[in-house]
């Protein structure tokens, strides 16, 4: 008996059911109702009944959706010019309401970028939905995945709120973020009124980012 991809089948060895995901030279790979992928010789399979095939339709739909997602073209890398444009527009909104705060924020932002590098899309970006969750975010390399992830979230306005995941915070930097259990318990936060920030606070934030980047840097073999 020959099968083709997406056929609904019955496993004659254990009585289970599934859908065919691949066939090759007499062997058939089946996605079972338990989420397992089994490769069997075709003689150990039989077509499912129409009733069983109907029950397997949600599993087939799930599999087809996964396949379509894999086949979809990769998203193009973010355009640095667009990121800068969104950042400038965001800061202009702050400056229209709180001119001095905008100046103070840009001074801090300059210090942070000096620490990590001004590479839009790589070392920093704007959050995707700036209407609901405005502000820029500093990114850092995740050594385990090799991808850059969000590290330090900034919510500037009249005052500044910053949030950082605990996993990124270097030991000894906790005083910079006195609010514990931010980000649904995963992070720490700080709320700063610009003209009341402690002396050296801006430099300490930049040094903290340098330490984070140093810890995340790929190690030489």
Short mmCIF file of C-alpha atoms in Angstrom, two decimals:
data_model
loop_
_atom_site.label_atom_id
_atom_site.label_comp_id
_atom_site.label_asym_id
_atom_site.label_seq_id
_atom_site.Cartn_x
_atom_site.Cartn_y
_atom_site.Cartn_z
CA UNK A 1 0.00 0.00 0.00
CA UNK A 2 1.36 3.39 -0.94
CA UNK A 3 0.64 6.53 1.04
CA UNK A 4 1.13 10.19 0.34
CA UNK A 5 1.67 13.20 2.57
CA UNK A 6 -1.36 14.25 4.65
CA UNK A 7 -3.09 10.87 4.41
CA UNK A 8 -4.88 9.78 7.59
CA UNK A 9 -3.59 6.37 8.65
CA UNK A 10 -3.93 3.68 11.28
CA UNK A 11 -0.93 2.01 12.91
CA UNK A 12 -1.53 -1.74 12.64
CA UNK A 13 1.05 -2.45 15.34
CA UNK A 14 -0.56 -0.51 18.18
CA UNK A 15 -3.94 0.61 16.87
CA UNK A 16 -3.00 4.30 16.98
CA UNK A 17 -3.83 6.96 14.41
CA UNK A 18 -1.99 9.80 12.75
CA UNK A 19 -1.29 11.67 9.55
CA UNK A 20 1.48 11.06 7.04
CA UNK A 21 4.13 13.76 6.93
CA UNK A 22 6.70 12.08 4.69
CA UNK A 23 7.20 8.99 2.51
CA UNK A 24 10.47 7.58 1.24
CA UNK A 25 11.30 4.21 -0.33
CA UNK A 26 8.71 2.11 1.48
CA UNK A 27 8.98 4.00 4.77
CA UNK A 28 6.35 6.39 6.06
CA UNK A 29 6.73 9.04 8.75
CA UNK A 30 3.55 9.60 10.76
CA UNK A 31 2.61 12.41 13.15
CA UNK A 32 0.56 10.66 15.82
CA UNK A 33 -2.27 12.01 17.93
CA UNK A 34 0.20 12.07 20.83
CA UNK A 35 2.47 14.46 18.99
CA UNK A 36 5.10 11.83 18.21
CA UNK A 37 6.73 11.28 14.83
CA UNK A 38 7.17 7.62 14.00
CA UNK A 39 8.78 6.16 10.88
CA UNK A 40 7.39 2.76 9.92
CA UNK A 41 7.42 0.43 6.96
CA UNK A 42 4.31 1.10 4.90
CA UNK A 43 3.01 -2.46 5.41
CA UNK A 44 2.40 -1.66 9.08
CA UNK A 45 -0.07 1.09 8.15
CA UNK A 46 -3.60 1.14 6.77
CA UNK A 47 -5.84 3.98 5.61
CA UNK A 48 -7.95 5.42 8.40
CA UNK A 49 -11.70 5.16 8.10
CA UNK A 50 -13.58 8.26 6.97
CA UNK A 51 -14.81 8.74 10.55
CA UNK A 52 -11.28 8.56 11.99
CA UNK A 53 -9.94 10.79 9.21
CA UNK A 54 -12.49 13.44 10.21
CA UNK A 55 -11.32 13.23 13.83
CA UNK A 56 -7.73 13.71 12.64
CA UNK A 57 -8.55 16.90 10.75
CA UNK A 58 -7.51 19.27 13.63
CA UNK A 59 -4.13 17.50 13.76
CA UNK A 60 -3.74 17.88 9.99
CA UNK A 61 -4.67 21.57 10.17
CA UNK A 62 -2.08 22.12 12.90
CA UNK A 63 0.58 20.35 10.84
CA UNK A 64 -0.26 22.32 7.70
CA UNK A 65 -0.05 25.60 9.62
CA UNK A 66 3.40 24.63 10.93
CA UNK A 67 4.57 23.74 7.44
CA UNK A 68 3.28 27.02 6.04
CA UNK A 69 5.10 28.96 8.73
CA UNK A 70 8.37 27.18 7.94
CA UNK A 71 7.95 27.89 4.24
CA UNK A 72 7.14 31.58 4.68
CA UNK A 73 9.98 33.92 3.73
CA UNK A 74 12.13 35.22 6.56
CA UNK A 75 11.45 38.74 7.73
CA UNK A 76 13.91 41.26 6.34
CA UNK A 77 16.34 42.71 8.86
CA UNK A 78 15.19 45.96 10.46
CA UNK A 79 16.14 49.12 8.59
CA UNK A 80 18.43 51.24 10.81
CA UNK A 81 17.15 54.43 9.18
CA UNK A 82 13.56 53.55 10.07
CA UNK A 83 14.54 52.76 13.66
CA UNK A 84 16.29 56.13 14.00
CA UNK A 85 13.31 57.89 12.48
CA UNK A 86 10.93 56.27 14.98
CA UNK A 87 13.27 57.14 17.84
CA UNK A 88 13.57 60.79 16.79
CA UNK A 89 9.81 61.08 16.40
CA UNK A 90 9.29 59.57 19.85
CA UNK A 91 11.73 61.98 21.51
CA UNK A 92 10.07 64.93 19.74
CA UNK A 93 6.80 63.97 21.39
CA UNK A 94 8.50 64.07 24.79
CA UNK A 95 10.19 67.39 24.01
CA UNK A 96 6.85 68.95 23.06
CA UNK A 97 5.59 68.34 26.58
CA UNK A 98 8.72 68.12 28.74
CA UNK A 99 11.63 69.91 27.01
CA UNK A 100 14.08 69.60 29.90
CA UNK A 101 13.25 65.93 30.37
CA UNK A 102 13.91 65.26 26.68
CA UNK A 103 17.32 66.90 26.97
CA UNK A 104 18.17 64.85 30.07
CA UNK A 105 17.01 61.65 28.42
CA UNK A 106 19.11 62.26 25.32
CA UNK A 107 22.15 62.86 27.54
CA UNK A 108 21.57 59.50 29.23
CA UNK A 109 20.85 57.78 25.91
CA UNK A 110 24.12 59.07 24.49
CA UNK A 111 26.02 57.61 27.45
CA UNK A 112 24.28 54.23 27.07
CA UNK A 113 25.02 54.03 23.35
CA UNK A 114 28.63 54.95 24.00
CA UNK A 115 28.76 51.85 26.21
CA UNK A 116 27.13 49.40 23.80
CA UNK A 117 27.59 50.99 20.37
CA UNK A 118 25.11 52.91 18.26
CA UNK A 119 23.91 50.12 15.96
CA UNK A 120 20.14 50.35 15.42
CA UNK A 121 18.60 46.91 15.11
CA UNK A 122 21.62 45.27 16.71
CA UNK A 123 22.46 47.03 19.98
CA UNK A 124 19.15 48.86 20.30
CA UNK A 125 15.73 49.24 18.72
CA UNK A 126 12.28 50.66 19.30
CA UNK A 127 9.68 48.30 20.70
CA UNK A 128 7.34 46.97 18.05
CA UNK A 129 4.13 48.60 19.23
CA UNK A 130 5.13 52.14 20.17
CA UNK A 131 1.50 53.21 20.51
CA UNK A 132 0.86 50.96 23.49
CA UNK A 133 4.36 50.36 24.80
CA UNK A 134 6.53 53.31 23.78
CA UNK A 135 10.24 53.68 24.16
CA UNK A 136 13.60 52.29 23.11
CA UNK A 137 15.27 49.15 24.34
CA UNK A 138 18.90 48.12 24.62
CA UNK A 139 19.69 44.66 23.23
CA UNK A 140 22.34 42.17 24.24
CA UNK A 141 23.68 38.93 22.82
CA UNK A 142 22.28 35.75 24.34
CA UNK A 143 25.30 33.39 24.33
CA UNK A 144 23.08 30.30 24.45
CA UNK A 145 20.99 31.11 21.38
CA UNK A 146 23.44 33.38 19.56
CA UNK A 147 20.62 35.90 19.08
CA UNK A 148 20.26 39.42 20.44
CA UNK A 149 17.48 39.85 22.98
CA UNK A 150 15.90 42.75 24.82
CA UNK A 151 17.88 43.72 27.89
CA UNK A 152 17.16 47.21 29.21
CA UNK A 153 13.74 48.77 28.55
CA UNK A 154 13.41 52.55 28.83
CA UNK A 155 10.10 54.39 29.25
CA UNK A 156 11.04 58.07 29.11
CA UNK A 157 8.66 60.94 29.68
CA UNK A 158 8.46 63.59 32.41
CA UNK A 159 10.42 61.07 34.49
CA UNK A 160 12.15 57.85 33.44
CA UNK A 161 11.30 54.23 34.21
CA UNK A 162 13.78 51.52 33.32
CA UNK A 163 13.24 47.77 33.55
CA UNK A 164 15.78 45.00 33.22
CA UNK A 165 15.48 41.22 33.45
CA UNK A 166 17.22 39.82 36.50
CA UNK A 167 19.18 37.38 34.35
CA UNK A 168 21.04 40.29 32.75
CA UNK A 169 21.70 42.33 35.89
CA UNK A 170 25.34 42.06 37.04
CA UNK A 171 25.96 41.29 40.70
CA UNK A 172 26.25 44.49 42.66
CA UNK A 173 24.05 46.51 40.28
CA UNK A 174 20.83 45.89 42.22
CA UNK A 175 20.90 49.38 43.85
CA UNK A 176 20.45 50.90 40.39
CA UNK A 177 17.10 49.08 40.16
CA UNK A 178 15.55 49.19 43.65
CA UNK A 179 12.07 48.03 42.54
CA UNK A 180 12.10 44.22 42.69
CA UNK A 181 9.79 41.83 40.83
CA UNK A 182 9.11 44.08 37.84
CA UNK A 183 8.25 42.48 34.50
CA UNK A 184 5.83 40.06 36.16
CA UNK A 185 8.43 38.99 38.70
CA UNK A 186 11.23 38.43 36.19
CA UNK A 187 12.98 41.77 36.49
CA UNK A 188 13.89 44.84 38.46
CA UNK A 189 12.99 48.45 37.80
CA UNK A 190 14.01 52.00 38.57
CA UNK A 191 12.05 55.23 38.43
CA UNK A 192 14.12 58.38 38.14
CA UNK A 193 13.19 62.05 38.08
CA UNK A 194 15.90 63.44 35.85
CA UNK A 195 16.90 66.48 37.89
CA UNK A 196 16.92 64.43 41.10
CA UNK A 197 19.05 61.53 39.88
CA UNK A 198 21.93 60.70 42.27
CA UNK A 199 25.36 61.95 41.33
CA UNK A 200 27.13 59.48 39.05
CA UNK A 201 23.92 57.60 38.28
CA UNK A 202 24.22 58.03 34.52
CA UNK A 203 27.83 56.82 34.51
CA UNK A 204 26.88 53.85 36.69
CA UNK A 205 24.17 52.82 34.20
CA UNK A 206 26.63 52.97 31.33
CA UNK A 207 29.21 50.96 33.29
CA UNK A 208 26.53 48.37 34.08
CA UNK A 209 25.85 47.92 30.36
CA UNK A 210 29.55 47.54 29.65
CA UNK A 211 29.67 44.75 32.24
CA UNK A 212 26.62 43.06 30.67
CA UNK A 213 28.18 43.21 27.21
CA UNK A 214 31.50 41.90 28.51
CA UNK A 215 29.78 38.94 30.17
CA UNK A 216 27.79 38.14 27.02
CA UNK A 217 30.71 38.44 24.61
CA UNK A 218 31.68 35.16 22.86
CA UNK A 219 34.58 33.49 24.61
CA UNK A 220 37.71 32.71 22.63
CA UNK A 221 38.46 28.99 22.21
#
